[in-house]
mmCIF file of C-alpha atoms in Angstrom:
data_model
loop_
_atom_site.group_PDB
_atom_site.id
_atom_site.type_symbol
_atom_site.label_atom_id
_atom_site.label_comp_id
_atom_site.label_asym_id
_atom_site.label_seq_id
_atom_site.Cartn_x
_atom_site.Cartn_y
_atom_site.Cartn_z
ATOM 1 C CA UNK A 677 -25.498 -25.507 24.530
ATOM 2 C CA UNK A 678 -27.484 -28.026 26.806
ATOM 3 C CA UNK A 679 -26.008 -31.554 27.078
ATOM 4 C CA UNK A 680 -28.400 -34.485 27.469
ATOM 5 C CA UNK A 681 -27.559 -37.653 29.191
ATOM 6 C CA UNK A 682 -28.871 -40.888 27.593
ATOM 7 C CA UNK A 683 -30.160 -44.121 29.195
ATOM 8 C CA UNK A 684 -27.609 -46.825 29.785
ATOM 9 C CA UNK A 685 -27.561 -49.700 27.546
ATOM 10 C CA UNK A 686 -29.916 -52.650 28.610
ATOM 11 C CA UNK A 687 -26.926 -55.179 28.988
ATOM 12 C CA UNK A 688 -25.401 -52.783 31.712
ATOM 13 C CA UNK A 689 -28.697 -52.548 33.470
ATOM 14 C CA UNK A 690 -29.004 -56.360 33.791
ATOM 15 C CA UNK A 691 -25.751 -56.753 35.309
ATOM 16 C CA UNK A 692 -26.393 -54.523 38.271
ATOM 17 C CA UNK A 693 -26.358 -56.560 41.523
ATOM 18 C CA UNK A 694 -29.545 -57.728 43.025
ATOM 19 C CA UNK A 695 -30.507 -59.276 46.381
ATOM 20 C CA UNK A 696 -33.480 -61.331 47.308
ATOM 21 C CA UNK A 697 -34.601 -58.998 49.857
ATOM 22 C CA UNK A 698 -35.203 -56.163 47.939
ATOM 23 C CA UNK A 699 -35.774 -55.041 44.370
ATOM 24 C CA UNK A 700 -33.224 -54.103 42.032
ATOM 25 C CA UNK A 701 -32.135 -50.719 42.980
ATOM 26 C CA UNK A 702 -30.265 -48.356 40.523
ATOM 27 C CA UNK A 703 -27.613 -45.806 41.872
ATOM 28 C CA UNK A 704 -26.056 -43.084 40.144
ATOM 29 C CA UNK A 705 -22.053 -43.710 39.731
ATOM 30 C CA UNK A 706 -19.948 -41.930 42.200
ATOM 31 C CA UNK A 707 -18.514 -38.766 40.403
ATOM 32 C CA UNK A 708 -14.862 -39.260 39.837
ATOM 33 C CA UNK A 709 -12.314 -37.045 41.912
ATOM 34 C CA UNK A 710 -11.868 -34.904 38.915
ATOM 35 C CA UNK A 711 -15.484 -34.386 38.574
ATOM 36 C CA UNK A 712 -15.664 -33.200 42.198
ATOM 37 C CA UNK A 713 -13.172 -30.434 41.420
ATOM 38 C CA UNK A 714 -14.737 -26.891 41.045
ATOM 39 C CA UNK A 715 -14.360 -25.859 37.561
ATOM 40 C CA UNK A 716 -11.866 -22.926 37.156
ATOM 41 C CA UNK A 717 -13.486 -19.602 36.591
ATOM 42 C CA UNK A 718 -12.661 -18.104 33.284
ATOM 43 C CA UNK A 719 -10.053 -15.352 33.432
ATOM 44 C CA UNK A 720 -11.663 -12.075 32.761
ATOM 45 C CA UNK A 721 -9.414 -9.458 30.923
ATOM 46 C CA UNK A 722 -8.836 -6.108 32.226
ATOM 47 C CA UNK A 723 -9.815 -4.603 28.726
ATOM 48 C CA UNK A 724 -9.180 -0.796 29.398
ATOM 49 C CA UNK A 725 -6.349 -0.430 31.929
ATOM 50 C CA UNK A 726 -3.759 -0.410 29.298
ATOM 51 C CA UNK A 727 -5.789 2.332 27.352
ATOM 52 C CA UNK A 728 -5.781 4.507 30.335
ATOM 53 C CA UNK A 729 -2.063 3.763 31.291
ATOM 54 C CA UNK A 730 -1.068 4.677 27.675
ATOM 55 C CA UNK A 731 -3.178 7.937 27.824
ATOM 56 C CA UNK A 732 -1.555 8.784 31.095
ATOM 57 C CA UNK A 733 1.949 8.686 29.723
ATOM 58 C CA UNK A 734 1.071 10.501 26.454
ATOM 59 C CA UNK A 735 -0.571 13.298 28.600
ATOM 60 C CA UNK A 736 2.279 13.586 30.995
ATOM 61 C CA UNK A 737 4.857 13.814 28.219
ATOM 62 C CA UNK A 738 3.033 16.252 26.043
ATOM 63 C CA UNK A 739 1.102 18.527 28.313
ATOM 64 C CA UNK A 740 1.878 20.590 31.622
ATOM 65 C CA UNK A 741 -0.810 18.786 33.611
ATOM 66 C CA UNK A 742 -2.253 20.621 36.654
ATOM 67 C CA UNK A 743 -4.582 19.096 39.372
ATOM 68 C CA UNK A 744 -8.298 19.301 38.879
ATOM 69 C CA UNK A 745 -10.380 19.152 41.842
ATOM 70 C CA UNK A 746 -12.706 16.028 42.013
ATOM 71 C CA UNK A 747 -15.477 16.311 44.482
ATOM 72 C CA UNK A 748 -14.839 14.633 47.784
ATOM 73 C CA UNK A 749 -16.113 11.144 47.883
ATOM 74 C CA UNK A 750 -16.087 10.727 43.989
ATOM 75 C CA UNK A 751 -12.471 9.780 43.361
ATOM 76 C CA UNK A 752 -13.206 6.054 43.828
ATOM 77 C CA UNK A 753 -16.742 4.149 44.628
ATOM 78 C CA UNK A 754 -17.470 0.475 45.033
ATOM 79 C CA UNK A 755 -20.556 -1.486 45.245
ATOM 80 C CA UNK A 756 -21.576 -5.087 45.419
ATOM 81 C CA UNK A 757 -24.008 -6.058 42.484
ATOM 82 C CA UNK A 758 -25.711 -9.144 41.410
ATOM 83 C CA UNK A 759 -26.784 -12.188 43.274
ATOM 84 C CA UNK A 760 -25.357 -15.865 43.852
ATOM 85 C CA UNK A 761 -22.565 -16.796 41.349
ATOM 86 C CA UNK A 762 -23.120 -13.604 39.412
ATOM 87 C CA UNK A 763 -22.302 -11.301 42.366
ATOM 88 C CA UNK A 764 -19.306 -9.231 42.094
ATOM 89 C CA UNK A 765 -17.813 -5.903 43.015
ATOM 90 C CA UNK A 766 -18.113 -2.859 40.738
ATOM 91 C CA UNK A 767 -15.469 -0.049 41.286
ATOM 92 C CA UNK A 768 -15.376 3.480 39.426
ATOM 93 C CA UNK A 769 -12.137 5.297 39.551
ATOM 94 C CA UNK A 770 -12.094 8.906 38.541
ATOM 95 C CA UNK A 771 -9.186 10.937 37.332
ATOM 96 C CA UNK A 772 -8.795 14.605 36.462
ATOM 97 C CA UNK A 773 -6.437 17.200 35.343
ATOM 98 C CA UNK A 774 -6.290 20.640 33.578
ATOM 99 C CA UNK A 775 -3.913 22.777 31.417
ATOM 100 C CA UNK A 776 -3.661 26.359 30.150
ATOM 101 C CA UNK A 777 -5.638 25.282 27.081
ATOM 102 C CA UNK A 778 -7.724 22.449 28.277
ATOM 103 C CA UNK A 779 -10.305 23.408 31.168
ATOM 104 C CA UNK A 780 -10.784 19.674 32.165
ATOM 105 C CA UNK A 781 -9.241 16.490 31.410
ATOM 106 C CA UNK A 782 -11.245 13.607 33.110
ATOM 107 C CA UNK A 783 -11.690 9.913 33.088
ATOM 108 C CA UNK A 784 -14.335 7.549 34.618
ATOM 109 C CA UNK A 785 -13.015 4.072 34.906
ATOM 110 C CA UNK A 786 -15.570 1.400 35.673
ATOM 111 C CA UNK A 787 -14.177 -2.063 36.331
ATOM 112 C CA UNK A 788 -16.805 -4.871 36.920
ATOM 113 C CA UNK A 789 -15.039 -7.848 35.667
ATOM 114 C CA UNK A 790 -17.406 -9.962 33.374
ATOM 115 C CA UNK A 791 -20.346 -7.716 34.274
ATOM 116 C CA UNK A 792 -18.896 -4.478 32.550
ATOM 117 C CA UNK A 793 -15.864 -2.592 31.780
ATOM 118 C CA UNK A 794 -16.024 1.168 30.793
ATOM 119 C CA UNK A 795 -13.331 3.899 30.131
ATOM 120 C CA UNK A 796 -14.934 7.072 29.527
ATOM 121 C CA UNK A 797 -12.221 9.840 28.704
ATOM 122 C CA UNK A 798 -13.108 13.264 27.895
ATOM 123 C CA UNK A 799 -10.926 16.458 27.327
ATOM 124 C CA UNK A 800 -12.691 19.587 27.401
ATOM 125 C CA UNK A 801 -11.114 22.777 26.097
ATOM 126 C CA UNK A 802 -11.230 26.394 27.813
ATOM 127 C CA UNK A 803 -13.706 28.821 26.562
ATOM 128 C CA UNK A 804 -11.307 30.825 24.790
ATOM 129 C CA UNK A 805 -10.545 28.201 22.316
ATOM 130 C CA UNK A 806 -12.452 27.030 19.452
ATOM 131 C CA UNK A 807 -11.064 23.441 19.854
ATOM 132 C CA UNK A 808 -13.548 20.374 19.776
ATOM 133 C CA UNK A 809 -14.099 18.144 22.634
ATOM 134 C CA UNK A 810 -12.059 14.950 22.680
ATOM 135 C CA UNK A 811 -14.353 11.994 23.693
ATOM 136 C CA UNK A 812 -13.729 8.227 23.955
ATOM 137 C CA UNK A 813 -16.616 5.994 25.321
ATOM 138 C CA UNK A 814 -15.374 2.451 25.282
ATOM 139 C CA UNK A 815 -17.634 0.018 26.938
ATOM 140 C CA UNK A 816 -17.525 -3.751 27.390
ATOM 141 C CA UNK A 817 -20.551 -5.929 28.331
ATOM 142 C CA UNK A 818 -21.283 -9.590 28.180
ATOM 143 C CA UNK A 819 -22.647 -9.413 24.769
ATOM 144 C CA UNK A 820 -19.814 -7.438 23.207
ATOM 145 C CA UNK A 821 -18.229 -3.959 23.076
ATOM 146 C CA UNK A 822 -19.554 -0.474 22.225
ATOM 147 C CA UNK A 823 -16.771 1.634 21.092
ATOM 148 C CA UNK A 824 -17.280 5.609 20.433
ATOM 149 C CA UNK A 825 -14.589 7.964 19.457
ATOM 150 C CA UNK A 826 -14.693 11.379 18.154
ATOM 151 C CA UNK A 827 -13.760 15.134 18.253
ATOM 152 C CA UNK A 828 -17.113 16.438 19.020
ATOM 153 C CA UNK A 829 -17.442 19.887 16.945
ATOM 154 C CA UNK A 830 -18.487 23.213 18.430
ATOM 155 C CA UNK A 831 -19.509 24.342 14.976
ATOM 156 C CA UNK A 832 -20.589 22.783 11.708
ATOM 157 C CA UNK A 833 -19.111 25.021 9.028
ATOM 158 C CA UNK A 834 -16.860 23.786 6.197
ATOM 159 C CA UNK A 835 -13.880 26.046 7.704
ATOM 160 C CA UNK A 836 -14.394 24.339 11.232
ATOM 161 C CA UNK A 837 -14.570 20.831 9.608
ATOM 162 C CA UNK A 838 -11.314 21.625 7.471
ATOM 163 C CA UNK A 839 -9.525 22.655 10.595
ATOM 164 C CA UNK A 840 -10.412 20.100 12.889
ATOM 165 C CA UNK A 841 -11.945 17.087 11.089
ATOM 166 C CA UNK A 842 -9.735 16.957 7.983
ATOM 167 C CA UNK A 843 -6.390 16.173 9.876
ATOM 168 C CA UNK A 844 -7.743 12.890 11.104
ATOM 169 C CA UNK A 845 -9.752 11.892 8.026
ATOM 170 C CA UNK A 846 -6.967 9.352 7.026
ATOM 171 C CA UNK A 847 -6.941 7.898 10.583
ATOM 172 C CA UNK A 848 -10.703 7.540 10.208
ATOM 173 C CA UNK A 849 -10.757 6.004 6.860
ATOM 174 C CA UNK A 850 -8.027 3.313 8.050
ATOM 175 C CA UNK A 851 -9.629 2.415 11.212
ATOM 176 C CA UNK A 852 -13.200 2.209 9.903
ATOM 177 C CA UNK A 853 -12.110 -0.644 7.727
ATOM 178 C CA UNK A 854 -11.576 -2.789 10.922
ATOM 179 C CA UNK A 855 -14.231 -1.144 12.971
ATOM 180 C CA UNK A 856 -17.506 -0.991 10.830
ATOM 181 C CA UNK A 857 -20.182 1.440 11.430
ATOM 182 C CA UNK A 858 -21.959 0.337 14.699
ATOM 183 C CA UNK A 859 -25.691 1.194 13.637
ATOM 184 C CA UNK A 860 -28.133 4.156 14.238
ATOM 185 C CA UNK A 861 -27.876 6.482 17.016
ATOM 186 C CA UNK A 862 -30.673 9.220 18.223
ATOM 187 C CA UNK A 863 -31.072 11.978 15.422
ATOM 188 C CA UNK A 864 -30.837 14.629 18.300
ATOM 189 C CA UNK A 865 -27.278 13.485 18.707
ATOM 190 C CA UNK A 866 -26.124 13.969 15.430
ATOM 191 C CA UNK A 867 -25.518 17.448 15.507
ATOM 192 C CA UNK A 868 -22.823 16.717 18.228
ATOM 193 C CA UNK A 869 -20.770 14.292 15.929
ATOM 194 C CA UNK A 870 -18.192 15.151 13.490
ATOM 195 C CA UNK A 871 -17.308 13.590 10.006
ATOM 196 C CA UNK A 872 -14.761 11.416 11.743
ATOM 197 C CA UNK A 873 -16.916 9.715 14.352
ATOM 198 C CA UNK A 874 -15.962 6.271 14.949
ATOM 199 C CA UNK A 875 -18.664 4.059 16.134
ATOM 200 C CA UNK A 876 -18.371 0.475 16.084
ATOM 201 C CA UNK A 877 -19.751 -2.811 18.026
ATOM 202 C CA UNK A 878 -17.182 -5.343 17.949
ATOM 203 C CA UNK A 879 -17.709 -8.886 19.310
ATOM 204 C CA UNK A 880 -14.144 -10.182 19.914
ATOM 205 C CA UNK A 881 -11.863 -8.782 22.744
ATOM 206 C CA UNK A 882 -9.022 -9.071 20.352
ATOM 207 C CA UNK A 883 -10.450 -6.520 18.028
ATOM 208 C CA UNK A 884 -10.568 -4.120 20.976
ATOM 209 C CA UNK A 885 -6.917 -4.981 22.202
ATOM 210 C CA UNK A 886 -5.738 -4.264 18.573
ATOM 211 C CA UNK A 887 -7.688 -2.242 16.160
ATOM 212 C CA UNK A 888 -9.477 -0.181 18.802
ATOM 213 C CA UNK A 889 -6.233 0.557 20.945
ATOM 214 C CA UNK A 890 -4.570 1.770 17.659
ATOM 215 C CA UNK A 891 -7.517 3.993 16.734
ATOM 216 C CA UNK A 892 -7.493 5.263 20.369
ATOM 217 C CA UNK A 893 -3.665 6.150 19.889
ATOM 218 C CA UNK A 894 -3.910 7.997 16.680
ATOM 219 C CA UNK A 895 -7.054 10.215 17.869
ATOM 220 C CA UNK A 896 -5.408 11.082 21.080
ATOM 221 C CA UNK A 897 -2.247 12.118 19.418
ATOM 222 C CA UNK A 898 -4.162 13.973 16.690
ATOM 223 C CA UNK A 899 -6.247 15.839 19.098
ATOM 224 C CA UNK A 900 -3.181 16.744 21.164
ATOM 225 C CA UNK A 901 -1.451 18.148 18.025
ATOM 226 C CA UNK A 902 -4.597 20.344 17.548
ATOM 227 C CA UNK A 903 -4.170 21.535 21.163
ATOM 228 C CA UNK A 904 -0.592 22.350 20.627
ATOM 229 C CA UNK A 905 -1.372 24.511 17.386
ATOM 230 C CA UNK A 906 -4.381 26.174 18.870
ATOM 231 C CA UNK A 907 -4.455 29.989 19.315
ATOM 232 C CA UNK A 908 -6.733 31.674 21.894
ATOM 233 C CA UNK A 909 -9.910 33.457 20.674
ATOM 234 C CA UNK A 910 -10.151 37.184 21.666
ATOM 235 C CA UNK A 911 -13.079 38.412 19.581
ATOM 236 C CA UNK A 912 -15.956 38.670 22.171
ATOM 237 C CA UNK A 913 -18.789 37.648 19.539
ATOM 238 C CA UNK A 914 -16.772 34.403 18.817
ATOM 239 C CA UNK A 915 -16.448 33.835 22.450
ATOM 240 C CA UNK A 916 -19.920 34.209 23.146
ATOM 241 C CA UNK A 917 -20.598 31.629 20.461
ATOM 242 C CA UNK A 918 -18.173 29.157 21.906
ATOM 243 C CA UNK A 919 -19.523 29.514 25.331
ATOM 244 C CA UNK A 920 -23.149 28.752 23.951
ATOM 245 C CA UNK A 921 -22.012 25.903 22.047
ATOM 246 C CA UNK A 922 -19.845 24.254 24.736
ATOM 247 C CA UNK A 923 -22.999 24.714 27.293
ATOM 248 C CA UNK A 924 -25.398 23.200 24.902
ATOM 249 C CA UNK A 925 -23.215 20.290 24.291
ATOM 250 C CA UNK A 926 -22.497 19.563 28.031
ATOM 251 C CA UNK A 927 -26.092 20.182 28.894
ATOM 252 C CA UNK A 928 -27.225 17.757 26.479
ATOM 253 C CA UNK A 929 -24.486 15.100 27.678
ATOM 254 C CA UNK A 930 -25.634 15.501 31.439
ATOM 255 C CA UNK A 931 -29.272 15.151 30.483
ATOM 256 C CA UNK A 932 -28.856 12.165 28.017
ATOM 257 C CA UNK A 933 -25.994 10.394 29.915
ATOM 258 C CA UNK A 934 -26.244 6.660 29.008
ATOM 259 C CA UNK A 935 -24.353 5.814 32.081
ATOM 260 C CA UNK A 936 -27.015 7.217 34.378
ATOM 261 C CA UNK A 937 -29.068 4.106 34.629
ATOM 262 C CA UNK A 938 -25.908 1.971 35.416
ATOM 263 C CA UNK A 939 -24.774 4.432 38.154
ATOM 264 C CA UNK A 940 -28.109 4.652 39.759
ATOM 265 C CA UNK A 941 -28.578 0.863 40.064
ATOM 266 C CA UNK A 942 -24.942 0.670 41.638
ATOM 267 C CA UNK A 943 -24.469 3.891 43.726
ATOM 268 C CA UNK A 944 -28.027 5.508 44.060
ATOM 269 C CA UNK A 945 -29.745 8.617 42.976
ATOM 270 C CA UNK A 946 -27.893 11.216 45.079
ATOM 271 C CA UNK A 947 -24.175 10.067 44.263
ATOM 272 C CA UNK A 948 -25.327 9.553 40.539
ATOM 273 C CA UNK A 949 -26.729 13.141 40.031
ATOM 274 C CA UNK A 950 -23.744 14.755 41.747
ATOM 275 C CA UNK A 951 -21.150 12.657 39.903
ATOM 276 C CA UNK A 952 -22.886 13.626 36.425
ATOM 277 C CA UNK A 953 -23.529 17.447 37.243
ATOM 278 C CA UNK A 954 -20.691 18.124 39.732
ATOM 279 C CA UNK A 955 -17.819 16.188 37.905
ATOM 280 C CA UNK A 956 -18.636 14.798 34.500
ATOM 281 C CA UNK A 957 -20.210 17.628 33.212
ATOM 282 C CA UNK A 958 -19.617 20.419 35.720
ATOM 283 C CA UNK A 959 -19.192 23.468 33.513
ATOM 284 C CA UNK A 960 -22.512 25.095 34.331
ATOM 285 C CA UNK A 961 -22.174 24.365 38.060
ATOM 286 C CA UNK A 962 -18.564 25.786 37.910
ATOM 287 C CA UNK A 963 -19.885 28.887 36.326
ATOM 288 C CA UNK A 964 -22.726 29.454 38.616
ATOM 289 C CA UNK A 965 -20.570 28.933 41.627
ATOM 290 C CA UNK A 966 -17.931 31.424 40.365
ATOM 291 C CA UNK A 967 -15.235 28.735 40.176
ATOM 292 C CA UNK A 968 -14.882 29.311 36.665
ATOM 293 C CA UNK A 969 -15.198 32.595 34.925
ATOM 294 C CA UNK A 970 -15.984 32.493 30.914
ATOM 295 C CA UNK A 971 -13.620 34.801 29.081
ATOM 296 C CA UNK A 972 -15.416 37.905 27.598
#
């Protein structure tokens, strides 16, 4: 809200000192010592580091993690963005692992202070499992938060929903009471979401630190329970269906990645496209290079 100053009372103006050599001169009062002090900057909370720290501990305790290669030069990237008082450093840290059942577990953690904060955490199953993808897109901008969590399905049959959505239906019903629906999203994207898709736009940091964090924990543990129980698929026809579904999903995500514009502004086109296709959604590139051979 803008603050407007009001004219001094006439009685105060008439009391100002004058001389016979020059007309009355009004001067602004000297600012007090306190007024000269720069205002302390508002502390910016590190919203998503606690999420990733928690996830790391859970992954280490529940899975036999193996290293997953991150392309050279993409483990960490920094850029100075903004101008003047709004200038600041944005840093993107990348982490990746794999297990016998999960082809890639990866995280992109973008830290830009008051400008933006992002945690993109995805677990992608091996192509000999019919597991859904685990996805958490947690975004904080100056105007609020964008929260999306889901077990992205490979198939939309009643049997598949019963197997992979129903176990978390209770958690979804519980958390959507505090995280109301965030509004419409592209129709073309609907086929990639499950009945337990949690999508919300909270305004307050406290909601993220409490309700979103609890939902994150429940979804993470729920997914890892599914992974623990998953059995490999051996039927060639089913394996082909899994392959087609995974590629279709990851191709869509790579083409429509909402972070592309952000990364382009920060790091340029060459880095951005390689980061998206060579790390975030690298399945097709891995298959083409022979680094990953789909089961048949």
